[in-house]
Amino acid sequence: MIRHCGTVWGFRNCSYLYVILTPNHAYIGETGNMPAARWGSHLSKAESSFLRKLQNDLEVPGSGYEYQGEIVYIGLHCECVDVEDADKQKFARLAIEDEIHRQFYLNHNAFGASKKLLSRATKRSARIKLSFDVESFAKYAISLLIEEYEKYLGRELV
């Protein structure tokens, strides 16, 4: 049997937010590159990668266990960040990521069953002024991420 497992589009050197989900875990991040490039690095053995953090959470010492379940990747292109001055774009992504982490903690069940958050936000700088309301954008972004995850959960299994 053959099934479509997703489509990724985007532009290099633009701003993205993303979430990586398993049935029991979540990871929220940001990147200034194509989400697929960042997602690939999350499958490495680096200590900060999603896979390493997942393994550390699930691991039984000495068992050699490796997670084999489904992993869902969802990305959002952030045009409102791309129009900021180039020197503010990273700060803008981090500010939104920080607020999405906060929103996640306020509603652990937003992505269906409660999930353990494996990522940590970088605290945003209050000194950097942005041309958009971070909290409003983050609320909208998390609603889009939840909507896409719900589409995934409701997919027709053939």
Tab-separated table of N, CA and C in Angstrom:
chain	number	residue	atom	x	y	z
A	1	MET	N	0.835	-1.170	0.000
A	1	MET	CA	0.000	0.000	0.000
A	1	MET	C	0.891	1.248	0.000
A	2	ILE	N	0.440	2.288	-0.635
A	2	ILE	CA	1.171	3.555	-0.701
A	2	ILE	C	0.249	4.657	-0.183
A	3	ARG	N	0.779	5.510	0.698
A	3	ARG	CA	0.022	6.635	1.250
A	3	ARG	C	0.856	7.898	1.201
A	4	HIS	N	0.215	8.996	0.932
A	4	HIS	CA	0.875	10.297	0.984
A	4	HIS	C	1.229	10.591	2.437
A	5	CYS	N	2.449	11.034	2.699
A	5	CYS	CA	2.852	11.310	4.088
A	5	CYS	C	3.224	12.768	4.301
A	6	GLY	N	2.824	13.637	3.411
A	6	GLY	CA	3.042	15.058	3.661
A	6	GLY	C	3.722	15.777	2.514
A	7	THR	N	3.582	17.074	2.551
A	7	THR	CA	4.196	17.950	1.570
A	7	THR	C	4.822	19.112	2.333
A	8	VAL	N	6.019	19.471	1.960
A	8	VAL	CA	6.688	20.608	2.590
A	8	VAL	C	7.042	21.604	1.499
A	9	TRP	N	6.725	22.848	1.729
A	9	TRP	CA	7.119	23.902	0.806
A	9	TRP	C	7.744	25.021	1.628
A	10	GLY	N	8.424	25.892	0.985
A	10	GLY	CA	8.976	27.039	1.684
A	10	GLY	C	10.063	27.716	0.892
A	11	PHE	N	10.649	28.712	1.504
A	11	PHE	CA	11.717	29.495	0.916
A	11	PHE	C	12.921	29.410	1.835
A	12	ARG	N	14.088	29.394	1.260
A	12	ARG	CA	15.296	29.437	2.081
A	12	ARG	C	15.432	30.828	2.687
A	13	ASN	N	16.058	30.886	3.829
A	13	ASN	CA	16.348	32.153	4.504
A	13	ASN	C	15.103	32.963	4.838
A	14	CYS	N	14.042	32.278	5.222
A	14	CYS	CA	12.826	32.933	5.703
A	14	CYS	C	12.549	32.433	7.116
A	15	SER	N	11.543	32.988	7.745
A	15	SER	CA	11.247	32.683	9.143
A	15	SER	C	10.133	31.650	9.267
A	16	TYR	N	10.383	30.653	10.117
A	16	TYR	CA	9.422	29.574	10.340
A	16	TYR	C	9.341	29.230	11.820
A	17	LEU	N	8.173	28.822	12.235
A	17	LEU	CA	7.943	28.190	13.528
A	17	LEU	C	7.538	26.757	13.213
A	18	TYR	N	7.802	25.854	14.128
A	18	TYR	CA	7.412	24.469	13.880
A	18	TYR	C	7.138	23.750	15.187
A	19	VAL	N	6.439	22.645	15.052
A	19	VAL	CA	6.186	21.750	16.167
A	19	VAL	C	6.478	20.334	15.679
A	20	ILE	N	7.038	19.528	16.572
A	20	ILE	CA	7.265	18.115	16.311
A	20	ILE	C	6.474	17.369	17.375
A	21	LEU	N	5.653	16.404	16.955
A	21	LEU	CA	4.762	15.728	17.892
A	21	LEU	C	4.850	14.213	17.770
A	22	THR	N	4.769	13.552	18.909
A	22	THR	CA	4.512	12.115	18.979
A	22	THR	C	3.224	11.996	19.793
A	23	PRO	N	2.697	10.817	19.973
A	23	PRO	CA	1.478	10.713	20.790
A	23	PRO	C	1.635	11.265	22.211
A	24	ASN	N	2.849	11.274	22.753
A	24	ASN	CA	3.042	11.692	24.143
A	24	ASN	C	4.003	12.858	24.349
A	25	HIS	N	4.605	13.367	23.287
A	25	HIS	CA	5.625	14.401	23.412
A	25	HIS	C	5.418	15.510	22.385
A	26	ALA	N	5.943	16.690	22.718
A	26	ALA	CA	5.901	17.832	21.800
A	26	ALA	C	7.219	18.591	21.888
A	27	TYR	N	7.588	19.218	20.783
A	27	TYR	CA	8.782	20.054	20.708
A	27	TYR	C	8.417	21.253	19.841
A	28	ILE	N	8.662	22.450	20.345
A	28	ILE	CA	8.346	23.687	19.633
A	28	ILE	C	9.659	24.371	19.291
A	29	GLY	N	9.787	24.854	18.052
A	29	GLY	CA	11.031	25.495	17.658
A	29	GLY	C	10.832	26.577	16.614
A	30	GLU	N	11.934	27.182	16.243
A	30	GLU	CA	11.946	28.223	15.213
A	30	GLU	C	13.187	28.030	14.363
A	31	THR	N	13.129	28.535	13.135
A	31	THR	CA	14.283	28.459	12.251
A	31	THR	C	14.228	29.585	11.223
A	32	GLY	N	15.383	29.946	10.739
A	32	GLY	CA	15.494	30.933	9.668
A	32	GLY	C	15.823	30.261	8.357
A	33	ASN	N	15.528	28.984	8.271
A	33	ASN	CA	15.783	28.196	7.071
A	33	ASN	C	14.562	27.322	6.810
A	34	MET	N	14.610	26.533	5.768
A	34	MET	CA	13.508	25.615	5.462
A	34	MET	C	13.262	24.690	6.656
A	35	PRO	N	12.019	24.496	7.049
A	35	PRO	CA	11.741	23.602	8.181
A	35	PRO	C	12.307	22.195	7.981
A	36	ALA	N	12.266	21.692	6.764
A	36	ALA	CA	12.752	20.331	6.522
A	36	ALA	C	14.235	20.194	6.884
A	37	ALA	N	15.023	21.226	6.655
A	37	ALA	CA	16.444	21.182	7.016
A	37	ALA	C	16.601	21.099	8.530
A	38	ARG	N	15.817	21.858	9.256
A	38	ARG	CA	15.884	21.835	10.723
A	38	ARG	C	15.361	20.513	11.263
A	39	TRP	N	14.275	20.003	10.668
A	39	TRP	CA	13.713	18.736	11.133
A	39	TRP	C	14.727	17.608	10.980
A	40	GLY	N	15.480	17.631	9.883
A	40	GLY	CA	16.504	16.605	9.678
A	40	GLY	C	17.525	16.615	10.795
A	41	SER	N	17.926	17.806	11.237
A	41	SER	CA	18.902	17.875	12.328
A	41	SER	C	18.310	17.387	13.644
A	42	HIS	N	17.003	17.462	13.787
A	42	HIS	CA	16.353	16.968	15.004
A	42	HIS	C	16.358	15.438	15.086
A	43	LEU	N	16.681	14.776	13.987
A	43	LEU	CA	16.755	13.314	13.995
A	43	LEU	C	18.173	12.815	14.260
A	44	SER	N	19.090	13.743	14.545
A	44	SER	CA	20.477	13.375	14.813
A	44	SER	C	20.643	12.960	16.273
A	45	LYS	N	21.861	12.634	16.632
A	45	LYS	CA	22.163	12.216	18.005
A	45	LYS	C	22.643	13.382	18.869
A	46	ALA	N	22.617	14.612	18.341
A	46	ALA	CA	23.058	15.780	19.111
A	46	ALA	C	22.197	15.940	20.362
A	47	GLU	N	22.790	16.404	21.446
A	47	GLU	CA	22.077	16.526	22.719
A	47	GLU	C	20.840	17.417	22.636
A	48	SER	N	20.864	18.437	21.791
A	48	SER	CA	19.729	19.355	21.710
A	48	SER	C	18.669	18.898	20.708
A	49	SER	N	18.876	17.779	20.060
A	49	SER	CA	17.921	17.331	19.047
A	49	SER	C	16.665	16.744	19.684
A	50	PHE	N	15.576	16.797	18.949
A	50	PHE	CA	14.321	16.218	19.410
A	50	PHE	C	14.494	14.731	19.703
A	51	LEU	N	15.140	14.020	18.796
A	51	LEU	CA	15.287	12.573	18.975
A	51	LEU	C	16.077	12.244	20.238
A	52	ARG	N	17.148	12.969	20.506
A	52	ARG	CA	17.945	12.711	21.713
A	52	ARG	C	17.125	12.997	22.965
A	53	LYS	N	16.392	14.097	22.967
A	53	LYS	CA	15.567	14.440	24.128
A	53	LYS	C	14.462	13.396	24.321
A	54	LEU	N	13.891	12.932	23.232
A	54	LEU	CA	12.868	11.892	23.302
A	54	LEU	C	13.465	10.603	23.860
A	55	GLN	N	14.614	10.208	23.333
A	55	GLN	CA	15.287	8.993	23.808
A	55	GLN	C	15.616	9.103	25.294
A	56	ASN	N	16.120	10.259	25.726
A	56	ASN	CA	16.454	10.452	27.135
A	56	ASN	C	15.224	10.330	28.019
A	57	ASP	N	14.079	10.787	27.530
A	57	ASP	CA	12.850	10.708	28.310
A	57	ASP	C	12.315	9.276	28.386
A	58	LEU	N	12.484	8.502	27.310
A	58	LEU	CA	11.920	7.156	27.243
A	58	LEU	C	12.886	6.048	27.629
A	59	GLU	N	14.146	6.368	27.639
A	59	GLU	CA	15.187	5.348	27.724
A	59	GLU	C	15.211	4.588	29.049
A	60	VAL	N	15.372	3.288	28.917
A	60	VAL	CA	15.677	2.434	30.052
A	60	VAL	C	17.179	2.199	29.949
A	61	PRO	N	17.955	2.657	30.930
A	61	PRO	CA	19.421	2.561	30.823
A	61	PRO	C	19.893	1.162	30.432
A	62	GLY	N	20.761	1.131	29.416
A	62	GLY	CA	21.350	-0.125	28.965
A	62	GLY	C	20.466	-0.964	28.070
A	63	SER	N	19.254	-0.500	27.767
A	63	SER	CA	18.333	-1.320	26.970
A	63	SER	C	18.582	-1.211	25.473
A	64	GLY	N	19.183	-0.105	25.019
A	64	GLY	CA	19.372	0.106	23.589
A	64	GLY	C	18.078	0.464	22.872
A	65	TYR	N	17.034	0.784	23.625
A	65	TYR	CA	15.730	1.120	23.049
A	65	TYR	C	15.822	2.370	22.186
A	66	GLU	N	15.191	2.324	21.011
A	66	GLU	CA	15.071	3.499	20.148
A	66	GLU	C	13.615	3.670	19.758
A	67	TYR	N	13.132	4.909	19.812
A	67	TYR	CA	11.743	5.210	19.474
A	67	TYR	C	11.471	4.855	18.014
A	68	GLN	N	10.407	4.117	17.776
A	68	GLN	CA	10.045	3.687	16.426
A	68	GLN	C	8.669	4.180	15.996
A	69	GLY	N	7.995	4.951	16.842
A	69	GLY	CA	6.638	5.393	16.533
A	69	GLY	C	6.575	6.539	15.541
A	70	GLU	N	5.355	6.967	15.270
A	70	GLU	CA	5.130	8.068	14.334
A	70	GLU	C	5.632	9.391	14.913
A	71	ILE	N	6.115	10.225	14.034
A	71	ILE	CA	6.525	11.582	14.378
A	71	ILE	C	5.841	12.510	13.380
A	72	VAL	N	5.182	13.532	13.887
A	72	VAL	CA	4.472	14.494	13.047
A	72	VAL	C	5.213	15.821	13.096
A	73	TYR	N	5.496	16.395	11.932
A	73	TYR	CA	6.182	17.677	11.802
A	73	TYR	C	5.209	18.668	11.168
A	74	ILE	N	5.048	19.826	11.797
A	74	ILE	CA	4.176	20.868	11.256
A	74	ILE	C	4.943	22.183	11.288
A	75	GLY	N	4.985	22.882	10.166
A	75	GLY	CA	5.698	24.146	10.086
A	75	GLY	C	4.793	25.288	9.657
A	76	LEU	N	5.158	26.497	10.065
A	76	LEU	CA	4.442	27.710	9.684
A	76	LEU	C	5.429	28.741	9.155
A	77	HIS	N	5.128	29.307	8.006
A	77	HIS	CA	5.928	30.408	7.464
A	77	HIS	C	5.449	31.695	8.128
A	78	CYS	N	6.360	32.489	8.649
A	78	CYS	CA	6.029	33.698	9.412
A	78	CYS	C	6.392	34.946	8.620
A	79	GLU	N	5.517	35.341	7.728
A	79	GLU	CA	5.782	36.525	6.911
A	79	GLU	C	5.908	37.780	7.752
A	80	CYS	N	5.181	37.852	8.868
A	80	CYS	CA	5.253	39.052	9.707
A	80	CYS	C	6.653	39.219	10.295
A	81	VAL	N	7.386	38.128	10.451
A	81	VAL	CA	8.765	38.201	10.943
A	81	VAL	C	9.697	38.612	9.807
A	82	ASP	N	9.437	38.095	8.618
A	82	ASP	CA	10.306	38.384	7.473
A	82	ASP	C	10.327	39.860	7.083
A	83	VAL	N	9.298	40.618	7.451
A	83	VAL	CA	9.278	42.047	7.121
A	83	VAL	C	9.997	42.899	8.169
A	84	GLU	N	10.374	42.290	9.288
A	84	GLU	CA	11.170	42.999	10.300
A	84	GLU	C	12.572	43.259	9.741
A	85	ASP	N	13.274	44.216	10.332
A	85	ASP	CA	14.677	44.424	9.971
A	85	ASP	C	15.417	43.104	10.149
A	86	ALA	N	16.368	42.841	9.275
A	86	ALA	CA	17.096	41.562	9.301
A	86	ALA	C	17.707	41.281	10.672
A	87	ASP	N	18.186	42.324	11.364
A	87	ASP	CA	18.817	42.110	12.670
A	87	ASP	C	17.810	41.816	13.787
A	88	LYS	N	16.507	41.951	13.511
A	88	LYS	CA	15.471	41.665	14.507
A	88	LYS	C	14.752	40.341	14.256
A	89	GLN	N	14.955	39.726	13.103
A	89	GLN	CA	14.168	38.550	12.746
A	89	GLN	C	14.359	37.379	13.700
A	90	LYS	N	15.581	37.078	14.080
A	90	LYS	CA	15.828	35.986	15.021
A	90	LYS	C	15.141	36.273	16.354
A	91	PHE	N	15.248	37.515	16.840
A	91	PHE	CA	14.589	37.898	18.091
A	91	PHE	C	13.072	37.767	17.976
A	92	ALA	N	12.526	38.121	16.811
A	92	ALA	CA	11.082	38.020	16.600
A	92	ALA	C	10.632	36.555	16.637
A	93	ARG	N	11.380	35.681	15.969
A	93	ARG	CA	11.034	34.248	16.006
A	93	ARG	C	11.115	33.708	17.426
A	94	LEU	N	12.159	34.083	18.148
A	94	LEU	CA	12.311	33.620	19.530
A	94	LEU	C	11.190	34.134	20.428
A	95	ALA	N	10.755	35.359	20.195
A	95	ALA	CA	9.659	35.917	20.991
A	95	ALA	C	8.371	35.132	20.758
A	96	ILE	N	8.078	34.835	19.512
A	96	ILE	CA	6.867	34.063	19.203
A	96	ILE	C	6.998	32.648	19.758
A	97	GLU	N	8.157	32.046	19.587
A	97	GLU	CA	8.379	30.692	20.119
A	97	GLU	C	8.180	30.671	21.635
A	98	ASP	N	8.710	31.665	22.321
A	98	ASP	CA	8.549	31.768	23.771
A	98	ASP	C	7.066	31.834	24.141
A	99	GLU	N	6.312	32.637	23.431
A	99	GLU	CA	4.881	32.785	23.724
A	99	GLU	C	4.118	31.508	23.382
A	100	ILE	N	4.500	30.810	22.335
A	100	ILE	CA	3.843	29.538	22.016
A	100	ILE	C	4.112	28.521	23.128
A	101	HIS	N	5.326	28.503	23.660
A	101	HIS	CA	5.613	27.637	24.813
A	101	HIS	C	4.681	27.988	25.979
A	102	ARG	N	4.516	29.271	26.238
A	102	ARG	CA	3.645	29.713	27.335
A	102	ARG	C	2.208	29.261	27.096
A	103	GLN	N	1.724	29.437	25.870
A	103	GLN	CA	0.369	29.008	25.529
A	103	GLN	C	0.210	27.492	25.680
A	104	PHE	N	1.256	26.757	25.304
A	104	PHE	CA	1.226	25.297	25.447
A	104	PHE	C	1.071	24.927	26.918
A	105	TYR	N	1.823	25.568	27.797
A	105	TYR	CA	1.732	25.268	29.230
A	105	TYR	C	0.369	25.628	29.808
A	106	LEU	N	-0.277	26.652	29.242
A	106	LEU	CA	-1.602	27.038	29.715
A	106	LEU	C	-2.660	26.002	29.335
A	107	ASN	N	-2.413	25.229	28.267
A	107	ASN	CA	-3.391	24.237	27.816
A	107	ASN	C	-2.662	22.993	27.310
A	108	HIS	N	-2.277	22.124	28.227
A	108	HIS	CA	-1.545	20.904	27.876
A	108	HIS	C	-2.328	19.996	26.933
A	109	ASN	N	-3.633	20.098	26.932
A	109	ASN	CA	-4.459	19.215	26.107
A	109	ASN	C	-4.773	19.801	24.735
A	110	ALA	N	-4.134	20.894	24.380
A	110	ALA	CA	-4.429	21.560	23.108
A	110	ALA	C	-4.184	20.650	21.911
A	111	PHE	N	-3.216	19.754	22.007
A	111	PHE	CA	-2.903	18.837	20.911
A	111	PHE	C	-3.471	17.453	21.215
A	112	GLY	N	-4.722	17.408	21.656
A	112	GLY	CA	-5.329	16.123	22.008
A	112	GLY	C	-4.932	15.760	23.421
A	113	ALA	N	-4.431	14.547	23.604
A	113	ALA	CA	-3.990	14.108	24.927
A	113	ALA	C	-2.817	14.960	25.401
A	114	SER	N	-2.686	15.108	26.698
A	114	SER	CA	-1.595	15.873	27.275
A	114	SER	C	-0.252	15.327	26.796
A	115	LYS	N	0.646	16.231	26.408
A	115	LYS	CA	1.960	15.853	25.892
A	115	LYS	C	3.050	16.489	26.738
A	116	LYS	N	4.134	15.771	26.930
A	116	LYS	CA	5.287	16.313	27.638
A	116	LYS	C	6.070	17.179	26.667
A	117	LEU	N	6.343	18.412	27.054
A	117	LEU	CA	7.082	19.337	26.202
A	117	LEU	C	8.580	19.119	26.404
A	118	LEU	N	9.277	18.783	25.316
A	118	LEU	CA	10.705	18.489	25.375
A	118	LEU	C	11.579	19.700	25.068
A	119	SER	N	10.992	20.757	24.528
A	119	SER	CA	11.768	21.950	24.183
A	119	SER	C	11.669	22.978	25.297
A	120	ARG	N	12.605	23.912	25.262
A	120	ARG	CA	12.599	25.048	26.182
A	120	ARG	C	12.705	26.314	25.366
A	121	ALA	N	11.908	27.278	25.730
A	121	ALA	CA	11.949	28.555	25.014
A	121	ALA	C	13.113	29.398	25.487
A	122	THR	N	13.605	30.236	24.587
A	122	THR	CA	14.598	31.246	24.943
A	122	THR	C	13.819	32.486	25.333
A	123	LYS	N	14.080	33.020	26.493
A	123	LYS	CA	13.339	34.192	26.960
A	123	LYS	C	13.538	35.355	26.002
A	124	ARG	N	12.450	35.999	25.655
A	124	ARG	CA	12.537	37.120	24.722
A	124	ARG	C	13.077	38.375	25.393
A	125	SER	N	13.663	39.223	24.587
A	125	SER	CA	14.218	40.478	25.078
A	125	SER	C	13.135	41.550	25.039
A	126	ALA	N	12.892	42.174	26.177
A	126	ALA	CA	11.891	43.244	26.255
A	126	ALA	C	12.389	44.520	25.587
A	127	ARG	N	13.695	44.612	25.353
A	127	ARG	CA	14.278	45.827	24.752
A	127	ARG	C	14.028	45.914	23.255
A	128	ILE	N	13.740	44.783	22.614
A	128	ILE	CA	13.564	44.763	21.161
A	128	ILE	C	12.082	45.007	20.845
A	129	LYS	N	11.825	46.055	20.131
A	129	LYS	CA	10.451	46.412	19.744
A	129	LYS	C	10.167	45.866	18.345
A	130	LEU	N	9.050	45.165	18.239
A	130	LEU	CA	8.653	44.561	16.963
A	130	LEU	C	7.432	45.262	16.410
A	131	SER	N	7.190	45.092	15.122
A	131	SER	CA	6.083	45.787	14.458
A	131	SER	C	4.759	45.043	14.565
A	132	PHE	N	4.717	43.948	15.312
A	132	PHE	CA	3.486	43.180	15.474
A	132	PHE	C	3.342	42.761	16.929
A	133	ASP	N	2.116	42.406	17.311
A	133	ASP	CA	1.832	41.966	18.668
A	133	ASP	C	2.183	40.487	18.806
A	134	VAL	N	3.225	40.191	19.558
A	134	VAL	CA	3.743	38.833	19.688
A	134	VAL	C	2.686	37.893	20.244
A	135	GLU	N	1.993	38.288	21.288
A	135	GLU	CA	1.011	37.391	21.918
A	135	GLU	C	-0.116	37.024	20.953
A	136	SER	N	-0.637	38.000	20.230
A	136	SER	CA	-1.714	37.722	19.269
A	136	SER	C	-1.241	36.792	18.164
A	137	PHE	N	-0.043	37.057	17.654
A	137	PHE	CA	0.469	36.206	16.590
A	137	PHE	C	0.704	34.799	17.107
A	138	ALA	N	1.243	34.659	18.309
A	138	ALA	CA	1.510	33.333	18.880
A	138	ALA	C	0.213	32.560	19.092
A	139	LYS	N	-0.821	33.229	19.552
A	139	LYS	CA	-2.124	32.559	19.734
A	139	LYS	C	-2.657	32.074	18.391
A	140	TYR	N	-2.514	32.899	17.376
A	140	TYR	CA	-2.959	32.492	16.041
A	140	TYR	C	-2.104	31.333	15.527
A	141	ALA	N	-0.796	31.427	15.732
A	141	ALA	CA	0.115	30.367	15.275
A	141	ALA	C	-0.217	29.038	15.947
A	142	ILE	N	-0.428	29.040	17.245
A	142	ILE	CA	-0.714	27.773	17.920
A	142	ILE	C	-2.066	27.221	17.475
A	143	SER	N	-3.018	28.100	17.169
A	143	SER	CA	-4.304	27.606	16.660
A	143	SER	C	-4.123	26.928	15.298
A	144	LEU	N	-3.239	27.465	14.445
A	144	LEU	CA	-2.955	26.827	13.156
A	144	LEU	C	-2.249	25.485	13.345
A	145	LEU	N	-1.302	25.428	14.280
A	145	LEU	CA	-0.595	24.173	14.553
A	145	LEU	C	-1.564	23.108	15.051
A	146	ILE	N	-2.472	23.494	15.949
A	146	ILE	CA	-3.474	22.548	16.470
A	146	ILE	C	-4.394	22.087	15.346
A	147	GLU	N	-4.829	23.020	14.507
A	147	GLU	CA	-5.710	22.680	13.383
A	147	GLU	C	-5.044	21.666	12.447
A	148	GLU	N	-3.778	21.889	12.140
A	148	GLU	CA	-3.061	20.947	11.272
A	148	GLU	C	-2.888	19.584	11.938
A	149	TYR	N	-2.646	19.579	13.239
A	149	TYR	CA	-2.502	18.308	13.955
A	149	TYR	C	-3.836	17.564	13.994
A	150	GLU	N	-4.918	18.291	14.175
A	150	GLU	CA	-6.240	17.661	14.164
A	150	GLU	C	-6.541	17.052	12.797
A	151	LYS	N	-6.113	17.722	11.719
A	151	LYS	CA	-6.269	17.147	10.377
A	151	LYS	C	-5.493	15.837	10.285
A	152	TYR	N	-4.287	15.828	10.833
A	152	TYR	CA	-3.486	14.617	10.821
A	152	TYR	C	-4.202	13.505	11.603
A	153	LEU	N	-4.707	13.818	12.786
A	153	LEU	CA	-5.373	12.797	13.606
A	153	LEU	C	-6.632	12.266	12.934
A	154	GLY	N	-7.283	13.114	12.150
A	154	GLY	CA	-8.511	12.715	11.490
A	154	GLY	C	-8.309	12.120	10.113
A	155	ARG	N	-7.063	11.913	9.719
A	155	ARG	CA	-6.786	11.411	8.372
A	155	ARG	C	-7.422	10.040	8.186
A	156	GLU	N	-7.752	9.765	6.966
A	156	GLU	CA	-8.358	8.469	6.641
A	156	GLU	C	-7.240	7.440	6.503
A	157	LEU	N	-7.325	6.417	7.304
A	157	LEU	CA	-6.346	5.344	7.219
A	157	LEU	C	-6.819	4.322	6.196
A	158	VAL	N	-5.994	4.049	5.211
A	158	VAL	CA	-6.356	3.116	4.146
A	158	VAL	C	-5.706	1.772	4.404
